[in-house]
Amino acid sequence: MNSEKINTLFSKLKKLASTDAFCFIAPFTVLSLWLIALVLGGKVEKASGYYILYYLYTFDRGLITRGGITGEVISRFFDTVSPELTVQISAFLSAVLVLVSSICIGLALKKTKNEPGTRSVVLFFIILLCVLPVSFRIFLVDQKFDKLLWAIALLCVLLSEKKATVILVPALCVLATLINSVFLFTSMFLVSLVLLQNFYDSRYSKYKLAICFFAYSGMIATALISLAVQKNIQFDSAAEMVDYFFSRYTGELSPSDRQRIIYSCVNDYFEPFSTYFVKAINEYGIARGNWKPCLFHLLFLGVPCFTCFSVFWLNAIRAESNRFQKFIFVLCMIFPLVTIPLTVFTWEASRYTGNSLLVQMCLLVYYIVHKNPAVISSLKKSAGFVKRHSVLSAICAAYFAMYIF
């Protein structure tokens, strides 16, 4: 009798796992439980130092980039911001990322449900995406708003799938750029390349071309306007600006942190770009020695990752006959190079290398799910190489695993 019950239970579970609903329920349950455990365990970071400003910025004294939108929204609901509130807001944004990501994962699993081989490959890359240190392991607990930018980017990919909803994508791209122009050097590449691929897949539809035009021009114009008007904020000095916004913060700001934020984090609102750029190179990069970990990260993680994906995209280019599709693959291959100047300027190599890796992985899953012949051909060629050179592949896997675990 017990055996019959067990068999019946397994039969029901197997039937449930084969449904479309399970494709969405499973990732949402796993990621939600992960987030709940982090929240209950007190792992979600309180905003500290410069990043507190992202919760405090408003448009009272002019257009403030890098968090002004989010700070303005927060100010509509809360007169003051406490350290505990930053945790709650961060956890809420993590929940938004979990929801959007679960829908993306669910759609990928649903579309490959009847193709066990393809689904296994997609599931492998999805799991890899989830366990990467630069993915959920950081986003779910991090104080920065990068997770919100990724949630918007993934939402744009979802909306791009339907003709009726893709029209919302340009507005979302502008919103993400307003939240933080760093979007242009991180998850924006995923959105832009997916839109360009949609234009090609639609056989050069004028409608999809217009979507690309408004999305690209909107983001670029927003970034340029933000740079132009940020000098017009109504503060006489960086110190006045910091003190004004921190007047709404109920936590403590040490004199040393205050001075560091004034001198290092908001001076670009008051100094010419050329002056601030030279200071970023000489003082933050060279004098403080930040160039060492930055160079180490680029050489030992960035270059190997870029090389591996370059080989993959080159194989896809060779397998493709259409010139425009080749052009898109070239963009997929070279986009990480765009982040190098910003990496040198900010000395955050891990941030931009990590985001480039996420974009590459998401593109790979996107093309596999959409059954792109050239990408499938390149994937098979890569799999064949792994089988023929198992020892070398194991060494490479162990090398990259050091950065995961």
mmCIF file of C-alpha atoms in Angstrom, residues 5-346:
data_model
loop_
_atom_site.group_PDB
_atom_site.id
_atom_site.type_symbol
_atom_site.label_atom_id
_atom_site.label_comp_id
_atom_site.label_asym_id
_atom_site.label_seq_id
_atom_site.Cartn_x
_atom_site.Cartn_y
_atom_site.Cartn_z
ATOM 1 C CA LYS A 5 1.079 5.682 -2.527
ATOM 2 C CA ILE A 6 4.703 6.470 -3.255
ATOM 3 C CA ASN A 7 4.285 5.527 -6.908
ATOM 4 C CA THR A 8 1.132 7.628 -7.107
ATOM 5 C CA LEU A 9 2.958 10.569 -5.537
ATOM 6 C CA PHE A 10 5.865 10.272 -7.958
ATOM 7 C CA SER A 11 3.418 10.015 -10.833
ATOM 8 C CA LYS A 12 1.679 13.217 -9.753
ATOM 9 C CA LEU A 13 5.000 15.018 -9.285
ATOM 10 C CA LYS A 14 6.156 13.889 -12.719
ATOM 11 C CA LYS A 15 2.909 15.122 -14.229
ATOM 12 C CA LEU A 16 3.267 18.447 -12.424
ATOM 13 C CA ALA A 17 6.865 18.827 -13.642
ATOM 14 C CA SER A 18 5.673 18.419 -17.235
ATOM 15 C CA THR A 19 3.210 21.319 -17.019
ATOM 16 C CA ASP A 20 3.854 24.868 -18.201
ATOM 17 C CA ALA A 21 3.050 26.218 -14.738
ATOM 18 C CA PHE A 22 5.865 24.217 -13.163
ATOM 19 C CA CYS A 23 8.378 25.942 -15.451
ATOM 20 C CA PHE A 24 7.557 29.203 -13.677
ATOM 21 C CA ILE A 25 6.749 27.917 -10.195
ATOM 22 C CA ALA A 26 10.048 26.046 -9.748
ATOM 23 C CA PRO A 27 12.475 28.958 -10.339
ATOM 24 C CA PHE A 28 10.257 31.406 -8.450
ATOM 25 C CA THR A 29 10.089 29.064 -5.439
ATOM 26 C CA VAL A 30 13.842 28.404 -5.381
ATOM 27 C CA LEU A 31 14.862 32.056 -5.787
ATOM 28 C CA SER A 32 12.208 33.294 -3.337
ATOM 29 C CA LEU A 33 13.280 30.834 -0.650
ATOM 30 C CA TRP A 34 16.885 31.888 -1.233
ATOM 31 C CA LEU A 35 15.948 35.562 -0.774
ATOM 32 C CA ILE A 36 13.810 34.865 2.309
ATOM 33 C CA ALA A 37 16.693 32.960 3.915
ATOM 34 C CA LEU A 38 19.047 35.888 3.248
ATOM 35 C CA VAL A 39 16.577 38.422 4.651
ATOM 36 C CA LEU A 40 15.848 36.379 7.792
ATOM 37 C CA GLY A 41 19.559 35.745 8.233
ATOM 38 C CA GLY A 42 20.309 39.479 8.153
ATOM 39 C CA LYS A 43 22.502 39.129 5.068
ATOM 40 C CA VAL A 44 20.979 41.999 3.085
ATOM 41 C CA GLU A 45 23.388 44.914 3.351
ATOM 42 C CA LYS A 46 22.551 48.288 4.844
ATOM 43 C CA ALA A 47 23.461 51.142 2.552
ATOM 44 C CA SER A 48 26.770 52.664 3.597
ATOM 45 C CA GLY A 49 28.979 55.568 2.601
ATOM 46 C CA TYR A 50 28.351 56.996 -0.847
ATOM 47 C CA TYR A 51 25.607 54.478 -1.675
ATOM 48 C CA ILE A 52 23.343 55.977 1.007
ATOM 49 C CA LEU A 53 22.936 58.924 -1.358
ATOM 50 C CA TYR A 54 21.089 56.702 -3.841
ATOM 51 C CA TYR A 55 18.303 56.473 -1.250
ATOM 52 C CA LEU A 56 18.416 60.215 -0.472
ATOM 53 C CA TYR A 57 18.770 62.037 -3.783
ATOM 54 C CA THR A 58 15.787 64.091 -4.920
ATOM 55 C CA PHE A 59 15.199 66.645 -7.658
ATOM 56 C CA ASP A 60 14.700 69.541 -5.204
ATOM 57 C CA ARG A 61 17.833 71.324 -6.410
ATOM 58 C CA GLY A 62 17.981 70.104 -9.993
ATOM 59 C CA LEU A 63 18.355 66.877 -11.952
ATOM 60 C CA ILE A 64 20.534 64.465 -9.983
ATOM 61 C CA THR A 65 21.778 61.459 -11.929
ATOM 62 C CA ARG A 66 22.837 58.128 -10.416
ATOM 63 C CA GLY A 67 19.876 57.397 -8.206
ATOM 64 C CA GLY A 68 17.807 60.572 -8.445
ATOM 65 C CA ILE A 69 14.744 58.736 -9.731
ATOM 66 C CA THR A 70 14.823 56.135 -6.970
ATOM 67 C CA GLY A 71 15.539 58.693 -4.263
ATOM 68 C CA GLU A 72 12.711 60.890 -5.503
ATOM 69 C CA VAL A 73 10.273 57.961 -5.363
ATOM 70 C CA ILE A 74 11.442 57.047 -1.846
ATOM 71 C CA SER A 75 10.971 60.667 -0.700
ATOM 72 C CA ARG A 76 7.315 60.505 -1.759
ATOM 73 C CA PHE A 77 6.668 57.799 0.834
ATOM 74 C CA PHE A 78 9.214 58.533 3.575
ATOM 75 C CA ASP A 79 10.291 61.877 5.053
ATOM 76 C CA THR A 80 13.487 60.367 6.422
ATOM 77 C CA VAL A 81 15.644 57.373 5.541
ATOM 78 C CA SER A 82 17.009 55.041 8.197
ATOM 79 C CA PRO A 83 19.606 52.276 7.817
ATOM 80 C CA GLU A 84 16.814 49.750 8.362
ATOM 81 C CA LEU A 85 14.750 51.309 5.582
ATOM 82 C CA THR A 86 17.631 50.907 3.122
ATOM 83 C CA VAL A 87 17.652 47.187 3.944
ATOM 84 C CA GLN A 88 13.900 46.933 3.346
ATOM 85 C CA ILE A 89 14.110 48.808 0.033
ATOM 86 C CA SER A 90 17.083 46.702 -1.072
ATOM 87 C CA ALA A 91 15.187 43.503 -0.206
ATOM 88 C CA PHE A 92 12.138 44.759 -2.132
ATOM 89 C CA LEU A 93 14.261 45.431 -5.236
ATOM 90 C CA SER A 94 15.740 41.957 -4.874
ATOM 91 C CA ALA A 95 12.201 40.551 -4.837
ATOM 92 C CA VAL A 96 11.456 42.445 -8.070
ATOM 93 C CA LEU A 97 14.560 40.904 -9.650
ATOM 94 C CA VAL A 98 13.491 37.440 -8.453
ATOM 95 C CA LEU A 99 10.021 37.864 -9.985
ATOM 96 C CA VAL A 100 11.252 39.084 -13.385
ATOM 97 C CA SER A 101 14.053 36.515 -13.497
ATOM 98 C CA SER A 102 11.647 33.704 -12.661
ATOM 99 C CA ILE A 103 9.402 34.666 -15.562
ATOM 100 C CA CYS A 104 12.409 34.740 -17.928
ATOM 101 C CA ILE A 105 13.631 31.353 -16.705
ATOM 102 C CA GLY A 106 10.085 29.957 -16.895
ATOM 103 C CA LEU A 107 9.692 31.047 -20.512
ATOM 104 C CA ALA A 108 13.062 29.527 -21.436
ATOM 105 C CA LEU A 109 12.097 26.202 -19.842
ATOM 106 C CA LYS A 110 8.619 26.294 -21.382
ATOM 107 C CA LYS A 111 9.931 26.902 -24.911
ATOM 108 C CA THR A 112 12.337 23.958 -24.642
ATOM 109 C CA LYS A 113 9.924 21.634 -22.805
ATOM 110 C CA ASN A 114 9.542 19.239 -25.727
ATOM 111 C CA GLU A 115 13.263 19.154 -26.537
ATOM 112 C CA PRO A 116 15.015 17.334 -23.658
ATOM 113 C CA GLY A 117 18.512 17.828 -25.078
ATOM 114 C CA THR A 118 18.133 21.570 -25.613
ATOM 115 C CA ARG A 119 16.349 21.967 -22.295
ATOM 116 C CA SER A 120 19.230 20.291 -20.457
ATOM 117 C CA VAL A 121 21.705 22.707 -22.012
ATOM 118 C CA VAL A 122 19.506 25.706 -21.203
ATOM 119 C CA LEU A 123 18.994 24.482 -17.636
ATOM 120 C CA PHE A 124 22.762 24.055 -17.221
ATOM 121 C CA PHE A 125 23.449 27.651 -18.246
ATOM 122 C CA ILE A 126 20.578 28.971 -16.114
ATOM 123 C CA ILE A 127 21.940 27.205 -13.029
ATOM 124 C CA LEU A 128 25.401 28.537 -13.856
ATOM 125 C CA LEU A 129 23.955 32.032 -14.161
ATOM 126 C CA CYS A 130 22.313 31.719 -10.753
ATOM 127 C CA VAL A 131 25.437 30.525 -8.910
ATOM 128 C CA LEU A 132 27.862 33.012 -10.445
ATOM 129 C CA PRO A 133 29.169 35.392 -7.748
ATOM 130 C CA VAL A 134 28.242 38.393 -9.910
ATOM 131 C CA SER A 135 24.628 37.256 -10.224
ATOM 132 C CA PHE A 136 22.064 36.486 -7.524
ATOM 133 C CA ARG A 137 24.754 35.792 -4.939
ATOM 134 C CA ILE A 138 25.615 39.499 -5.056
ATOM 135 C CA PHE A 139 22.402 41.116 -6.266
ATOM 136 C CA LEU A 140 20.140 39.664 -3.569
ATOM 137 C CA VAL A 141 22.213 41.167 -0.746
ATOM 138 C CA ASP A 142 24.001 44.111 -2.363
ATOM 139 C CA GLN A 143 23.241 47.718 -1.417
ATOM 140 C CA LYS A 144 23.735 48.993 -4.978
ATOM 141 C CA PHE A 145 20.898 49.408 -7.477
ATOM 142 C CA ASP A 146 22.501 47.255 -10.179
ATOM 143 C CA LYS A 147 19.854 44.606 -9.456
ATOM 144 C CA LEU A 148 17.116 47.099 -10.366
ATOM 145 C CA LEU A 149 18.852 47.831 -13.672
ATOM 146 C CA TRP A 150 19.037 44.100 -14.381
ATOM 147 C CA ALA A 151 15.367 43.658 -13.489
ATOM 148 C CA ILE A 152 14.490 46.390 -16.009
ATOM 149 C CA ALA A 153 16.784 44.843 -18.645
ATOM 150 C CA LEU A 154 15.214 41.400 -18.245
ATOM 151 C CA LEU A 155 11.753 42.961 -18.344
ATOM 152 C CA CYS A 156 12.736 44.631 -21.632
ATOM 153 C CA VAL A 157 13.751 41.251 -23.044
ATOM 154 C CA LEU A 158 10.390 39.812 -21.991
ATOM 155 C CA LEU A 159 8.455 42.698 -23.531
ATOM 156 C CA SER A 160 10.457 42.466 -26.759
ATOM 157 C CA GLU A 161 8.934 39.040 -27.411
ATOM 158 C CA LYS A 162 5.523 40.543 -28.257
ATOM 159 C CA LYS A 163 4.741 43.153 -30.897
ATOM 160 C CA ALA A 164 2.178 44.811 -28.622
ATOM 161 C CA THR A 165 4.538 45.215 -25.654
ATOM 162 C CA VAL A 166 7.898 45.912 -27.330
ATOM 163 C CA ILE A 167 6.780 49.538 -27.716
ATOM 164 C CA LEU A 168 7.353 49.962 -23.954
ATOM 165 C CA VAL A 169 11.028 49.019 -24.195
ATOM 166 C CA PRO A 170 12.450 52.438 -25.250
ATOM 167 C CA ALA A 171 10.747 54.138 -22.275
ATOM 168 C CA LEU A 172 12.126 51.517 -19.881
ATOM 169 C CA CYS A 173 15.618 51.984 -21.337
ATOM 170 C CA VAL A 174 15.389 55.727 -20.694
ATOM 171 C CA LEU A 175 14.153 55.053 -17.150
ATOM 172 C CA ALA A 176 17.086 52.727 -16.453
ATOM 173 C CA THR A 177 19.535 55.325 -17.797
ATOM 174 C CA LEU A 178 18.006 57.967 -15.530
ATOM 175 C CA ILE A 179 18.323 55.678 -12.517
ATOM 176 C CA ASN A 180 22.018 55.256 -13.260
ATOM 177 C CA SER A 181 23.962 55.852 -16.460
ATOM 178 C CA VAL A 182 26.040 52.790 -15.581
ATOM 179 C CA PHE A 183 23.187 50.923 -17.290
ATOM 180 C CA LEU A 184 24.824 51.920 -20.596
ATOM 181 C CA PHE A 185 27.890 49.863 -19.678
ATOM 182 C CA THR A 186 26.192 46.841 -18.100
ATOM 183 C CA SER A 187 22.827 45.218 -18.846
ATOM 184 C CA MET A 188 22.005 47.685 -21.637
ATOM 185 C CA PHE A 189 24.064 45.538 -24.012
ATOM 186 C CA LEU A 190 21.663 42.635 -23.525
ATOM 187 C CA VAL A 191 18.629 44.775 -24.359
ATOM 188 C CA SER A 192 20.263 46.477 -27.352
ATOM 189 C CA LEU A 193 21.491 43.254 -28.928
ATOM 190 C CA VAL A 194 18.143 41.489 -28.400
ATOM 191 C CA LEU A 195 16.342 44.428 -30.069
ATOM 192 C CA LEU A 196 18.765 44.305 -32.989
ATOM 193 C CA GLN A 197 18.261 40.551 -33.301
ATOM 194 C CA ASN A 198 14.486 41.062 -33.284
ATOM 195 C CA PHE A 199 14.883 43.560 -36.114
ATOM 196 C CA TYR A 200 16.786 40.970 -38.157
ATOM 197 C CA ASP A 201 14.397 38.113 -37.273
ATOM 198 C CA SER A 202 11.414 40.239 -38.355
ATOM 199 C CA ARG A 203 13.009 40.521 -41.813
ATOM 200 C CA TYR A 204 13.979 44.152 -41.247
ATOM 201 C CA SER A 205 10.576 45.325 -40.059
ATOM 202 C CA LYS A 206 10.251 49.138 -40.033
ATOM 203 C CA TYR A 207 8.370 48.859 -36.740
ATOM 204 C CA LYS A 208 11.246 46.959 -35.083
ATOM 205 C CA LEU A 209 13.730 49.401 -36.644
ATOM 206 C CA ALA A 210 11.811 52.284 -35.049
ATOM 207 C CA ILE A 211 11.942 50.507 -31.684
ATOM 208 C CA CYS A 212 15.727 50.167 -32.028
ATOM 209 C CA PHE A 213 16.070 53.827 -33.035
ATOM 210 C CA PHE A 214 14.009 55.210 -30.151
ATOM 211 C CA ALA A 215 15.630 52.878 -27.601
ATOM 212 C CA TYR A 216 19.210 53.628 -28.682
ATOM 213 C CA SER A 217 18.748 57.363 -29.257
ATOM 214 C CA GLY A 218 16.713 57.709 -26.058
ATOM 215 C CA MET A 219 19.425 56.157 -23.913
ATOM 216 C CA ILE A 220 22.235 58.144 -25.530
ATOM 217 C CA ALA A 221 20.306 61.425 -25.357
ATOM 218 C CA THR A 222 19.381 60.825 -21.705
ATOM 219 C CA ALA A 223 23.011 60.151 -20.785
ATOM 220 C CA LEU A 224 24.276 63.237 -22.634
ATOM 221 C CA ILE A 225 21.564 65.496 -21.192
ATOM 222 C CA SER A 226 22.301 64.188 -17.717
ATOM 223 C CA LEU A 227 25.978 65.050 -18.130
ATOM 224 C CA ALA A 228 25.100 68.508 -19.423
ATOM 225 C CA VAL A 229 22.620 69.484 -16.713
ATOM 226 C CA GLN A 230 24.329 67.947 -13.686
ATOM 227 C CA LYS A 231 26.544 71.029 -13.456
ATOM 228 C CA ASN A 232 23.412 73.147 -12.987
ATOM 229 C CA ILE A 233 22.390 71.723 -9.625
ATOM 230 C CA GLN A 234 21.745 74.446 -7.054
ATOM 231 C CA PHE A 235 24.592 73.848 -4.644
ATOM 232 C CA ASP A 236 27.677 75.981 -4.133
ATOM 233 C CA SER A 237 29.914 73.079 -3.135
ATOM 234 C CA ALA A 238 30.132 69.329 -2.756
ATOM 235 C CA ALA A 239 30.023 69.737 1.043
ATOM 236 C CA GLU A 240 26.745 71.654 0.881
ATOM 237 C CA MET A 241 25.279 69.007 -1.433
ATOM 238 C CA VAL A 242 26.240 66.114 0.838
ATOM 239 C CA ASP A 243 25.013 67.841 4.000
ATOM 240 C CA TYR A 244 21.698 68.754 2.366
ATOM 241 C CA PHE A 245 20.815 65.232 1.347
ATOM 242 C CA PHE A 246 22.164 63.570 4.479
ATOM 243 C CA SER A 247 19.931 65.815 6.581
ATOM 244 C CA ARG A 248 17.183 63.281 5.804
ATOM 245 C CA TYR A 249 19.291 60.335 6.974
ATOM 246 C CA THR A 250 18.660 59.144 10.532
ATOM 247 C CA GLY A 251 21.764 56.986 10.739
ATOM 248 C CA GLU A 252 25.292 58.079 11.565
ATOM 249 C CA LEU A 253 27.763 59.463 9.063
ATOM 250 C CA SER A 254 31.267 59.587 10.443
ATOM 251 C CA PRO A 255 33.398 62.682 9.699
ATOM 252 C CA SER A 256 35.834 60.517 7.723
ATOM 253 C CA ASP A 257 33.040 59.035 5.588
ATOM 254 C CA ARG A 258 31.568 62.497 5.046
ATOM 255 C CA GLN A 259 34.912 63.844 3.904
ATOM 256 C CA ARG A 260 35.522 60.894 1.614
ATOM 257 C CA ILE A 261 32.094 61.281 -0.022
ATOM 258 C CA ILE A 262 32.640 65.020 -0.487
ATOM 259 C CA TYR A 263 36.129 64.633 -1.914
ATOM 260 C CA SER A 264 35.807 61.412 -3.890
ATOM 261 C CA CYS A 265 32.191 60.742 -4.792
ATOM 262 C CA VAL A 266 30.299 63.929 -5.698
ATOM 263 C CA ASN A 267 33.057 66.288 -6.822
ATOM 264 C CA ASP A 268 32.395 65.412 -10.462
ATOM 265 C CA TYR A 269 29.216 67.505 -10.150
ATOM 266 C CA PHE A 270 31.391 70.567 -9.552
ATOM 267 C CA GLU A 271 34.706 69.891 -11.320
ATOM 268 C CA PRO A 272 35.351 69.857 -15.093
ATOM 269 C CA PHE A 273 35.327 66.319 -16.434
ATOM 270 C CA SER A 274 38.963 66.550 -17.552
ATOM 271 C CA THR A 275 40.095 67.524 -14.048
ATOM 272 C CA TYR A 276 38.072 64.803 -12.370
ATOM 273 C CA PHE A 277 39.245 62.205 -14.899
ATOM 274 C CA VAL A 278 42.907 63.020 -14.237
ATOM 275 C CA LYS A 279 42.269 62.824 -10.484
ATOM 276 C CA ALA A 280 40.537 59.465 -10.879
ATOM 277 C CA ILE A 281 43.554 58.101 -12.734
ATOM 278 C CA ASN A 282 46.327 59.621 -10.642
ATOM 279 C CA GLU A 283 44.897 59.557 -7.148
ATOM 280 C CA TYR A 284 42.334 56.754 -7.026
ATOM 281 C CA GLY A 285 44.105 54.476 -9.472
ATOM 282 C CA ILE A 286 47.837 55.031 -9.059
ATOM 283 C CA ALA A 287 48.388 56.710 -5.664
ATOM 284 C CA ARG A 288 45.960 54.419 -3.825
ATOM 285 C CA GLY A 289 47.138 51.346 -5.708
ATOM 286 C CA ASN A 290 43.713 50.445 -7.083
ATOM 287 C CA TRP A 291 45.292 49.666 -10.449
ATOM 288 C CA LYS A 292 46.793 46.457 -9.048
ATOM 289 C CA PRO A 293 43.585 44.528 -8.202
ATOM 290 C CA CYS A 294 41.928 46.034 -11.276
ATOM 291 C CA LEU A 295 44.692 44.799 -13.586
ATOM 292 C CA PHE A 296 44.774 41.413 -11.848
ATOM 293 C CA HIS A 297 41.028 40.964 -12.338
ATOM 294 C CA LEU A 298 41.146 42.011 -15.976
ATOM 295 C CA LEU A 299 44.088 39.745 -16.831
ATOM 296 C CA PHE A 300 43.080 36.632 -14.922
ATOM 297 C CA LEU A 301 39.289 36.714 -15.323
ATOM 298 C CA GLY A 302 38.324 39.319 -17.899
ATOM 299 C CA VAL A 303 40.770 38.261 -20.623
ATOM 300 C CA PRO A 304 40.136 34.469 -20.279
ATOM 301 C CA CYS A 305 36.346 34.998 -20.350
ATOM 302 C CA PHE A 306 36.606 37.374 -23.300
ATOM 303 C CA THR A 307 38.836 34.908 -25.157
ATOM 304 C CA CYS A 308 36.478 31.957 -24.624
ATOM 305 C CA PHE A 309 33.414 33.874 -25.763
ATOM 306 C CA SER A 310 35.324 35.386 -28.695
ATOM 307 C CA VAL A 311 36.127 31.884 -29.946
ATOM 308 C CA PHE A 312 32.475 30.926 -29.548
ATOM 309 C CA TRP A 313 31.170 33.950 -31.476
ATOM 310 C CA LEU A 314 33.825 33.517 -34.179
ATOM 311 C CA ASN A 315 32.567 29.980 -34.740
ATOM 312 C CA ALA A 316 29.018 31.334 -34.950
ATOM 313 C CA ILE A 317 30.165 33.952 -37.465
ATOM 314 C CA ARG A 318 31.789 31.265 -39.630
ATOM 315 C CA ALA A 319 28.624 29.155 -39.500
ATOM 316 C CA GLU A 320 26.425 32.098 -40.539
ATOM 317 C CA SER A 321 25.992 33.198 -44.161
ATOM 318 C CA ASN A 322 23.926 36.376 -43.687
ATOM 319 C CA ARG A 323 26.071 39.495 -43.327
ATOM 320 C CA PHE A 324 23.739 41.330 -40.960
ATOM 321 C CA GLN A 325 23.551 38.345 -38.622
ATOM 322 C CA LYS A 326 27.345 38.160 -38.741
ATOM 323 C CA PHE A 327 27.421 41.835 -37.769
ATOM 324 C CA ILE A 328 25.220 41.144 -34.725
ATOM 325 C CA PHE A 329 27.532 38.315 -33.659
ATOM 326 C CA VAL A 330 30.518 40.650 -34.002
ATOM 327 C CA LEU A 331 28.776 43.088 -31.650
ATOM 328 C CA CYS A 332 28.098 40.215 -29.226
ATOM 329 C CA MET A 333 31.812 39.474 -29.275
ATOM 330 C CA ILE A 334 33.302 42.959 -28.917
ATOM 331 C CA PHE A 335 30.871 44.767 -26.582
ATOM 332 C CA PRO A 336 32.965 43.986 -23.433
ATOM 333 C CA LEU A 337 35.731 46.202 -24.866
ATOM 334 C CA VAL A 338 33.466 49.233 -24.413
ATOM 335 C CA THR A 339 33.621 48.810 -20.627
ATOM 336 C CA ILE A 340 37.433 49.087 -20.439
ATOM 337 C CA PRO A 341 37.584 52.943 -20.325
ATOM 338 C CA LEU A 342 34.953 53.059 -17.567
ATOM 339 C CA THR A 343 36.787 50.305 -15.697
ATOM 340 C CA VAL A 344 39.956 52.406 -15.736
ATOM 341 C CA PHE A 345 37.981 55.480 -14.694
ATOM 342 C CA THR A 346 36.146 53.863 -11.772
#
